[in-house]
XYZ file of C-alpha atoms in Angstrom:
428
model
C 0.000 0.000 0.000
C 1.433 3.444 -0.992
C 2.506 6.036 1.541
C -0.264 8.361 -0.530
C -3.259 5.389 0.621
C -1.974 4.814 3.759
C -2.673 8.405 4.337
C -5.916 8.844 3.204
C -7.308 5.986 5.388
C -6.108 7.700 8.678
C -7.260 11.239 7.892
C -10.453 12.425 6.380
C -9.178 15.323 4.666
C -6.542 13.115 2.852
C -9.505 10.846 1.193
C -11.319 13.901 -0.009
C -7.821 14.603 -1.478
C -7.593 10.971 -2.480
C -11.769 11.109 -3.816
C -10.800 14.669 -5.746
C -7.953 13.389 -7.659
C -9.127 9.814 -8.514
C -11.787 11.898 -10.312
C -9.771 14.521 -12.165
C -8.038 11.761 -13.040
C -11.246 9.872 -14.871
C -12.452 13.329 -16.040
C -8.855 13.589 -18.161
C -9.020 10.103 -19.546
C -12.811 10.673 -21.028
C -11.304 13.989 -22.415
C -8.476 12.291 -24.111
C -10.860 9.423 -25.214
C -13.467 11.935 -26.497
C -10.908 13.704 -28.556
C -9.252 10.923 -29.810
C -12.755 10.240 -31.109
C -13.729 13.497 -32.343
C -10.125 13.327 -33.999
C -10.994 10.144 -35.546
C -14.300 11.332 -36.861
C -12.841 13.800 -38.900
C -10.743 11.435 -40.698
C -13.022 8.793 -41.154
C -15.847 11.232 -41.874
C -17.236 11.748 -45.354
C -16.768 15.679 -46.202
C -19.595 17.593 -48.145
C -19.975 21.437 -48.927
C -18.932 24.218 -46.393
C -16.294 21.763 -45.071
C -12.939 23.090 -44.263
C -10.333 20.926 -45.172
C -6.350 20.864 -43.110
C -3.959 19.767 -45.093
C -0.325 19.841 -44.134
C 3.177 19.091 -46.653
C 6.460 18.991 -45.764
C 9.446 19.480 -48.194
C 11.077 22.619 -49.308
C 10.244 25.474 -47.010
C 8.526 27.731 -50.123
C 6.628 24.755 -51.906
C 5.128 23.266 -48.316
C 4.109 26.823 -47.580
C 1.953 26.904 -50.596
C 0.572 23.904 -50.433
C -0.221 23.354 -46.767
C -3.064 25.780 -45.300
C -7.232 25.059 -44.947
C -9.228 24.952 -48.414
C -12.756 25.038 -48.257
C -14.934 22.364 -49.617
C -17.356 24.290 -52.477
C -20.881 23.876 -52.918
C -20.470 21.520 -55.585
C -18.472 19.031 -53.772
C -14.689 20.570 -54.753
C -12.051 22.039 -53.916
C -9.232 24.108 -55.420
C -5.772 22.707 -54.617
C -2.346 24.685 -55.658
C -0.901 23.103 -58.650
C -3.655 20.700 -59.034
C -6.718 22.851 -59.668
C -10.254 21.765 -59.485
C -10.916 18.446 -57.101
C -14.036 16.607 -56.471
C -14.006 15.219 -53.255
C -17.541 14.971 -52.736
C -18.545 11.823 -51.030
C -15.120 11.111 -49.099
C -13.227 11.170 -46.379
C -9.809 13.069 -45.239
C -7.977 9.713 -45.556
C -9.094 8.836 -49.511
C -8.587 12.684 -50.389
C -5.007 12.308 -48.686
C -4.488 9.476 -51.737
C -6.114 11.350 -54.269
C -3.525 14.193 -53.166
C -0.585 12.181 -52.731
C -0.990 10.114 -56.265
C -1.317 13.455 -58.033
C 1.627 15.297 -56.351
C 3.974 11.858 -56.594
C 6.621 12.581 -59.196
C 5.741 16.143 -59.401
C 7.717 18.316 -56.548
C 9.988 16.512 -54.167
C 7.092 16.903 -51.080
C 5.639 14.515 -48.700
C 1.705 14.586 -47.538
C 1.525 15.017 -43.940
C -1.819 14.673 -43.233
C -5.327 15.542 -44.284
C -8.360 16.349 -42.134
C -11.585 18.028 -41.565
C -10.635 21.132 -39.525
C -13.955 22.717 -39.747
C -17.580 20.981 -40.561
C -19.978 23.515 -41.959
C -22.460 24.234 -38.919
C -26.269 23.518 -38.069
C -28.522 25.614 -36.967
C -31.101 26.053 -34.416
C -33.962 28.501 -33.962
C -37.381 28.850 -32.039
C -37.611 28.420 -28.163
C -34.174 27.510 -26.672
C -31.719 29.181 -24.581
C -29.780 30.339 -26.978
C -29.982 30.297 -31.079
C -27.663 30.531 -34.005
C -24.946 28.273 -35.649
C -23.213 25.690 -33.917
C -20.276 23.459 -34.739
C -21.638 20.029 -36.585
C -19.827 17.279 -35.231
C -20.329 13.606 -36.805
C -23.629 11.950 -35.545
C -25.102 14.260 -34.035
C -28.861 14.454 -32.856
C -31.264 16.916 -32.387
C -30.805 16.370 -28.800
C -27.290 16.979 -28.674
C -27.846 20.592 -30.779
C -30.586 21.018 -28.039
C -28.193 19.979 -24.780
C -25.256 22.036 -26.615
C -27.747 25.540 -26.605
C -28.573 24.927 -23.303
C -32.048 23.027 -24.074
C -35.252 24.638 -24.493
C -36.774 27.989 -23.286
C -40.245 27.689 -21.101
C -40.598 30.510 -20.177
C -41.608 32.548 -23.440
C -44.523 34.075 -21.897
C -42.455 35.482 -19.376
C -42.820 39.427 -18.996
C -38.236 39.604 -20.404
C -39.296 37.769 -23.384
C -42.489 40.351 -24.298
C -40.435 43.243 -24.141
C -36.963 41.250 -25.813
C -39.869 40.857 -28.945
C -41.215 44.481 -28.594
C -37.461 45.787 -28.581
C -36.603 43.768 -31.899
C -40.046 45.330 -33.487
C -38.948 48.564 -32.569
C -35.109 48.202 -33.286
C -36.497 46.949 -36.913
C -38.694 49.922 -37.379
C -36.247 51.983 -36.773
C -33.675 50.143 -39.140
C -36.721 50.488 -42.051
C -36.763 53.993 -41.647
C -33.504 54.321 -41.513
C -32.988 52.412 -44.837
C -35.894 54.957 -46.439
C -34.023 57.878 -45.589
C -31.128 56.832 -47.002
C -32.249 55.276 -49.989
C -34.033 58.953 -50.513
C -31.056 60.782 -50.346
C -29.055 58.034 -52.893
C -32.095 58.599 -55.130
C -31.632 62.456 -54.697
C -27.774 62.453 -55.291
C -28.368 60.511 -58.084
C -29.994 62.246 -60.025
C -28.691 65.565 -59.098
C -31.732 66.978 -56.940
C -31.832 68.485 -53.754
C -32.476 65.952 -50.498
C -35.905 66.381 -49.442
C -36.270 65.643 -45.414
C -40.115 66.875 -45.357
C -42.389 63.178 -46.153
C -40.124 62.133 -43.001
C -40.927 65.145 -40.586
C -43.336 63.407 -38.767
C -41.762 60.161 -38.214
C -42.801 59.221 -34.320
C -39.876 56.924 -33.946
C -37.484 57.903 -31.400
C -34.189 58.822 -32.421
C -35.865 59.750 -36.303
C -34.857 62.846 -36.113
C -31.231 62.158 -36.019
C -31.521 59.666 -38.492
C -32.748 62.170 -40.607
C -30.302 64.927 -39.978
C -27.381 62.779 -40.269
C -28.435 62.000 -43.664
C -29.491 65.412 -44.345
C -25.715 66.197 -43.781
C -24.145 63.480 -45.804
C -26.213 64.599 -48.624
C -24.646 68.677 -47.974
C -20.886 67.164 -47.635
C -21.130 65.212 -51.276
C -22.773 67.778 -52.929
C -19.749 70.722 -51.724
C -17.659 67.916 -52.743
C -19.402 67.339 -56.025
C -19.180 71.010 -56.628
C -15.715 72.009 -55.847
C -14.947 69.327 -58.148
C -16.771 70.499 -60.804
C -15.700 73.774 -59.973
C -12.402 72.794 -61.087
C -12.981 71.110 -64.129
C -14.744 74.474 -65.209
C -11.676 76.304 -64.326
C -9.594 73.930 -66.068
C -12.071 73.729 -69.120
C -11.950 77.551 -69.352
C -8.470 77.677 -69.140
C -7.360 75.400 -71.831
C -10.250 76.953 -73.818
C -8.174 80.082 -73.409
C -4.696 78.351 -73.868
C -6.116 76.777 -77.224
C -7.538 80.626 -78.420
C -4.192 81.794 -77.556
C -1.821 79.542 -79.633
C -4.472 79.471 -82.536
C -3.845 83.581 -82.993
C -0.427 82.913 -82.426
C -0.398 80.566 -85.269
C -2.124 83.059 -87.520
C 0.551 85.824 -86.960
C 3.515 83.101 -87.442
C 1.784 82.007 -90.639
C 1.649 85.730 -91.596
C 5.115 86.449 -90.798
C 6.138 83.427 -92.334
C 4.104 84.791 -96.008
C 5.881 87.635 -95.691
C 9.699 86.171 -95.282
C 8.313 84.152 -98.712
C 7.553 87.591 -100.155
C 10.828 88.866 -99.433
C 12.889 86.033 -100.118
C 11.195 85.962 -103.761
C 11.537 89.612 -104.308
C 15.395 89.215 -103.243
C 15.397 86.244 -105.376
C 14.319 88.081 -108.934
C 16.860 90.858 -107.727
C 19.429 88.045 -107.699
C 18.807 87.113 -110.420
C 18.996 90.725 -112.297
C 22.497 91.057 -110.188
C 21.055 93.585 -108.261
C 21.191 91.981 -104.537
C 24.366 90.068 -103.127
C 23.788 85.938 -103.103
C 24.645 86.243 -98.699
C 21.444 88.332 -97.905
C 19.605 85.652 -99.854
C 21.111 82.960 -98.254
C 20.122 84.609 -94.727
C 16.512 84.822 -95.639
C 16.287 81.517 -96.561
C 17.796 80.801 -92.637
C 15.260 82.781 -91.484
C 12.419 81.206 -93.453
C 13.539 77.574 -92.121
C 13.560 78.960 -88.824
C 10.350 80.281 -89.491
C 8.491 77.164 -90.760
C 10.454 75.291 -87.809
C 8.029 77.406 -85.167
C 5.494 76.970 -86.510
C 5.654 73.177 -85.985
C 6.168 73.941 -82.507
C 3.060 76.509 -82.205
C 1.247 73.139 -83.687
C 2.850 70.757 -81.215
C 1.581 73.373 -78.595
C -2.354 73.515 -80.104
C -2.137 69.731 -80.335
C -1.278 69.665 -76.549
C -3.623 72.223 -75.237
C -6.666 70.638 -76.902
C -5.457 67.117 -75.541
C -5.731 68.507 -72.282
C -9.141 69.614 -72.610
C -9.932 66.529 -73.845
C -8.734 65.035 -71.100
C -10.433 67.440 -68.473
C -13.739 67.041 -70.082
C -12.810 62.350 -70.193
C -11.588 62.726 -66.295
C -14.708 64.638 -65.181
C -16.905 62.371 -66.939
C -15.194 59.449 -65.687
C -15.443 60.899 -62.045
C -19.390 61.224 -62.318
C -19.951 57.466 -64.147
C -17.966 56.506 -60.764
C -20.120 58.188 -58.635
C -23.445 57.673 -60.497
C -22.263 53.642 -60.378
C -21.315 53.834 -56.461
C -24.462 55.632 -55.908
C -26.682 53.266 -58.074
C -24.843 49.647 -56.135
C -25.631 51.894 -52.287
C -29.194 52.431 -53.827
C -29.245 48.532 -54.667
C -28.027 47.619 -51.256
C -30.182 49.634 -49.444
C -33.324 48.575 -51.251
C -32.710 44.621 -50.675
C -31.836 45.498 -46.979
C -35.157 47.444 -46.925
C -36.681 44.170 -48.046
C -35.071 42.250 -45.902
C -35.770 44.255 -43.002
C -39.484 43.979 -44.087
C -39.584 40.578 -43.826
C -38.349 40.274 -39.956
C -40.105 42.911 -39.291
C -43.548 41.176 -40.442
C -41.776 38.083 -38.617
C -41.497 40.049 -35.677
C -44.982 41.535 -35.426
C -46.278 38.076 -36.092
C -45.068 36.392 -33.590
C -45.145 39.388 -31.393
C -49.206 39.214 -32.099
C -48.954 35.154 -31.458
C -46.740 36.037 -28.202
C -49.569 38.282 -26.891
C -52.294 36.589 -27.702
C -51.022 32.824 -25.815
C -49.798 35.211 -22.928
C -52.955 35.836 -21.509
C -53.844 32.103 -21.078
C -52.221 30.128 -18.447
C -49.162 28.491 -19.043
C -48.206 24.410 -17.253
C -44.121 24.190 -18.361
C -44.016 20.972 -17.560
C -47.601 19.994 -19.628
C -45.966 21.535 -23.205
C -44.274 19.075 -25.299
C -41.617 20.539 -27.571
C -41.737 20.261 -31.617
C -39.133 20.007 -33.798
C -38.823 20.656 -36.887
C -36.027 20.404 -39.906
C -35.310 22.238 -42.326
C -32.629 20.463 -44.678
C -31.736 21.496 -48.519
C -32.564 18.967 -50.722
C -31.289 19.721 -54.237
C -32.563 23.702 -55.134
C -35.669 23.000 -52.578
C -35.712 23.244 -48.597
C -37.546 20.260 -47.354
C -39.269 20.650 -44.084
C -40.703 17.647 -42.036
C -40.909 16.998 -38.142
C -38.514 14.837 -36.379
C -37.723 14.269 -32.763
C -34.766 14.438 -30.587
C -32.830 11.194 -31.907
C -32.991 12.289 -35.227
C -29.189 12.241 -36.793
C -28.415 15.638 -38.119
C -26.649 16.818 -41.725
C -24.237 19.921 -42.524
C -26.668 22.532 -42.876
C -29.554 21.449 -41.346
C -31.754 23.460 -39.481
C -33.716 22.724 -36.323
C -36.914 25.078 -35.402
C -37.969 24.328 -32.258
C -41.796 25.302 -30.635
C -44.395 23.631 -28.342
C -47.733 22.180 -28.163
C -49.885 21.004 -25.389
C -49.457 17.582 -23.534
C -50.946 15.305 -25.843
C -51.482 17.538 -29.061
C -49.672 16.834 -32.389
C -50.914 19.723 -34.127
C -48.169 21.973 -35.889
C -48.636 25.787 -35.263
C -50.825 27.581 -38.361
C -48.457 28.733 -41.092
C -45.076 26.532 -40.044
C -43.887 24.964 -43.565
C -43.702 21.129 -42.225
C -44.040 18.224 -44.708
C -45.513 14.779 -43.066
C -44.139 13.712 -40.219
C -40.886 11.180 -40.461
C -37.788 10.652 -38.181
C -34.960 10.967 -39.786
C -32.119 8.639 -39.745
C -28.851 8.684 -41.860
């Protein structure tokens, strides 16, 4: 018998010492077990879209850096590997797409495949009456139940006086976000097409904090249109300059073509006297130098008109290019804000709805324990979402989505207006 055992027999604090470490000790091994399993799972597991794949080479430093890293798993079952391109590794696990991988690089670069393994699973989701909602890691068969346990199981208290005012806060939070959305997709409508921003239709908006809304946009709209405007205010002064340039050099060009007729003149008229020996052959030779000369500026003055109307040209293709960018940003912010708006209509009616429902089951009288909870999933099938009822053994899919809601001890019936198909449990 140890010294430590010995111990622990005699004195009572010793065997809660002796109790307390026997089970941190168990607690560690079903860690390391559970791991090893969850480890397992991801090798043995079949991947499918949303995945994130780990895969790790080693060889030379700059090649296993390029090639190791996570890839994601595509909707259509592939992935896109350096070197290789396009896989399809729909339908299998870490270990066959570690073959597939190894086969293709073999004979290629002098690397060796590490290892390959699901680092990621794409999640499932869970809505309706728990604790808590939202994604949540997928792990390889799971149930309903476990997504359920892992949110911290289901709420019962929904007609509790916190969860009236948590719906009435997300209807008002969304009306506020709607008219948020309308006053801004006002003032992209105005800026586009160059009018003033109107705040009057939304003067009377009761909502609180709508008059800040409105004033904010109010001055987003002022700072792009000085902006706007100094800009423009620019390319006029540039426009009127170059204008001027071009006038300039084009009467220039006129007086050089003048002067140049009259050096012709002259050089003619000293010509004939040549001719008749009445003028020396050097002053004829000189104005002939000064005709070149001549003829040689006024190549330049060209060069220079060729130049200044180029620049215009460029003033007027830079300004217009500055408003298709603007018109185009304005035009996508427009877009965005309108599908928001839509979107924002939609959970909004969602929110009222069950806000209404919420109201109207409050005033009745409420047994927890007498209320049997529903689930439902919601899995993609294809280009369709397929909805049918299940309960809590039912093996879950990348993807899926639980809904979760009650009914009275005894009662079957699905809530009006819930999408369900007949009822089935799933298995995979």
């Amino acid at each position: 018998m140890s010294h430590f055992l010995r111990m622990a027999l005699r004195n009572p604090s010793w065997r809660m010492l002796a109790v307390t470490s026997a089970i941190a000790s168990g607690v560690l091994a079903l860690l390391a077990c559970a791991s090893a399993a969850y480890a397992g799972g991801n090798r043995t597991a079949p991947v499918g879209p949303g995945d994130m794949l780990q895969i790790a080479v080693f060889g030379e430093e700059n090649v296993s850096n390029a090639l190791s890293g996570r890839f994601p798993v595509e909707q259509d079952g592939t992935i896109y590997y350096p070197l290789l391109g396009t896989i399809d590794v729909s339908g299998k696990n870490a270990i066959e797409i570690g073959d597939i991988l190894e086969k293709r690089l073999e004979g290629q670069l002098p690397v060796n495949l590490s290892s390959v393994t699901i680092a990621e699973f794409a999640p499932v989701y869970l809505m309706g009456e728990t604790v808590s909602t939202g994604a949540f890691a997928y792990e390889p068969d799971m149930t309903v139940f476990d997504l359920v346990l892992r949110a911290g199981g289901v709420s019962r208290q929904e007609a509790s006086e916190n969860a009236r005012l948590s719906l009435m806060q997300e209807t008002k939070s969304l009306e506020l976000t709607g008219f948020s959305l309308d006053v801004q997709k006002a003032r992209l409508t105005a800026e586009l097409n160059s009018k003033e921003f109107d705040p009057a239709p939304f003067a009377d908006a009761s909502l609180p904090g709508a008059d800040s809304i409105v004033a904010a946009e109010a001055s987003i709209f002022d700072v792009h249109k000085r902006a706007w405007e100094a800009r423009q205010s620019t390319y006029e002064a540039q426009k009127k300059g170059y204008d001027q340039e071009i006038v300039s050099v084009g009467k220039g060009i006129e007086l050089h073509d003048e002067e140049v007729r009259l050096l012709e003149d002259q050089l003619d008229a000293r010509k004939t006297l040549a001719d008749k020996g009445f003028a020396a052959n050097s002053t004829l030779t000189e104005l002939k130098r000064q005709l070149t000369a001549a003829r040689r500026d006024s190549l330049e003055f060209q060069t220079a008109l060729f130049r200044a109307r180029q620049n215009r040209i460029t003033a007027d293709r830079d300004f217009s290019e500055a408003k298709i960018l603007l018109d185009t940003q304005n035009v996508e912010k427009l877009r965005e804000a309108e599908v928001a708006l839509e979107q924002n209509k939609i959970a909004l009616a969602s929110a009222k709805k069950r806000l209404a429902q919420f109201e109207t089951t409050a005033n009745a009288a409420q047994n927890a324990l007498g209320r049997n909870p529903i689930y439902t999933l919601i899995r993609h099938k294809g280009s369709d979402y397929i909805s049918s009822s299940v309960d809590s053994f039912a093996k879950l899919e990348r993807g899926d989505i639980i809904r979760v809601s009650f009914a009275e001890t005894g009662s079957s019936v699905i809530q009006a207006g819930d999408p369900v198909q007949p009822t089935a449990r799933l298995t995979q």
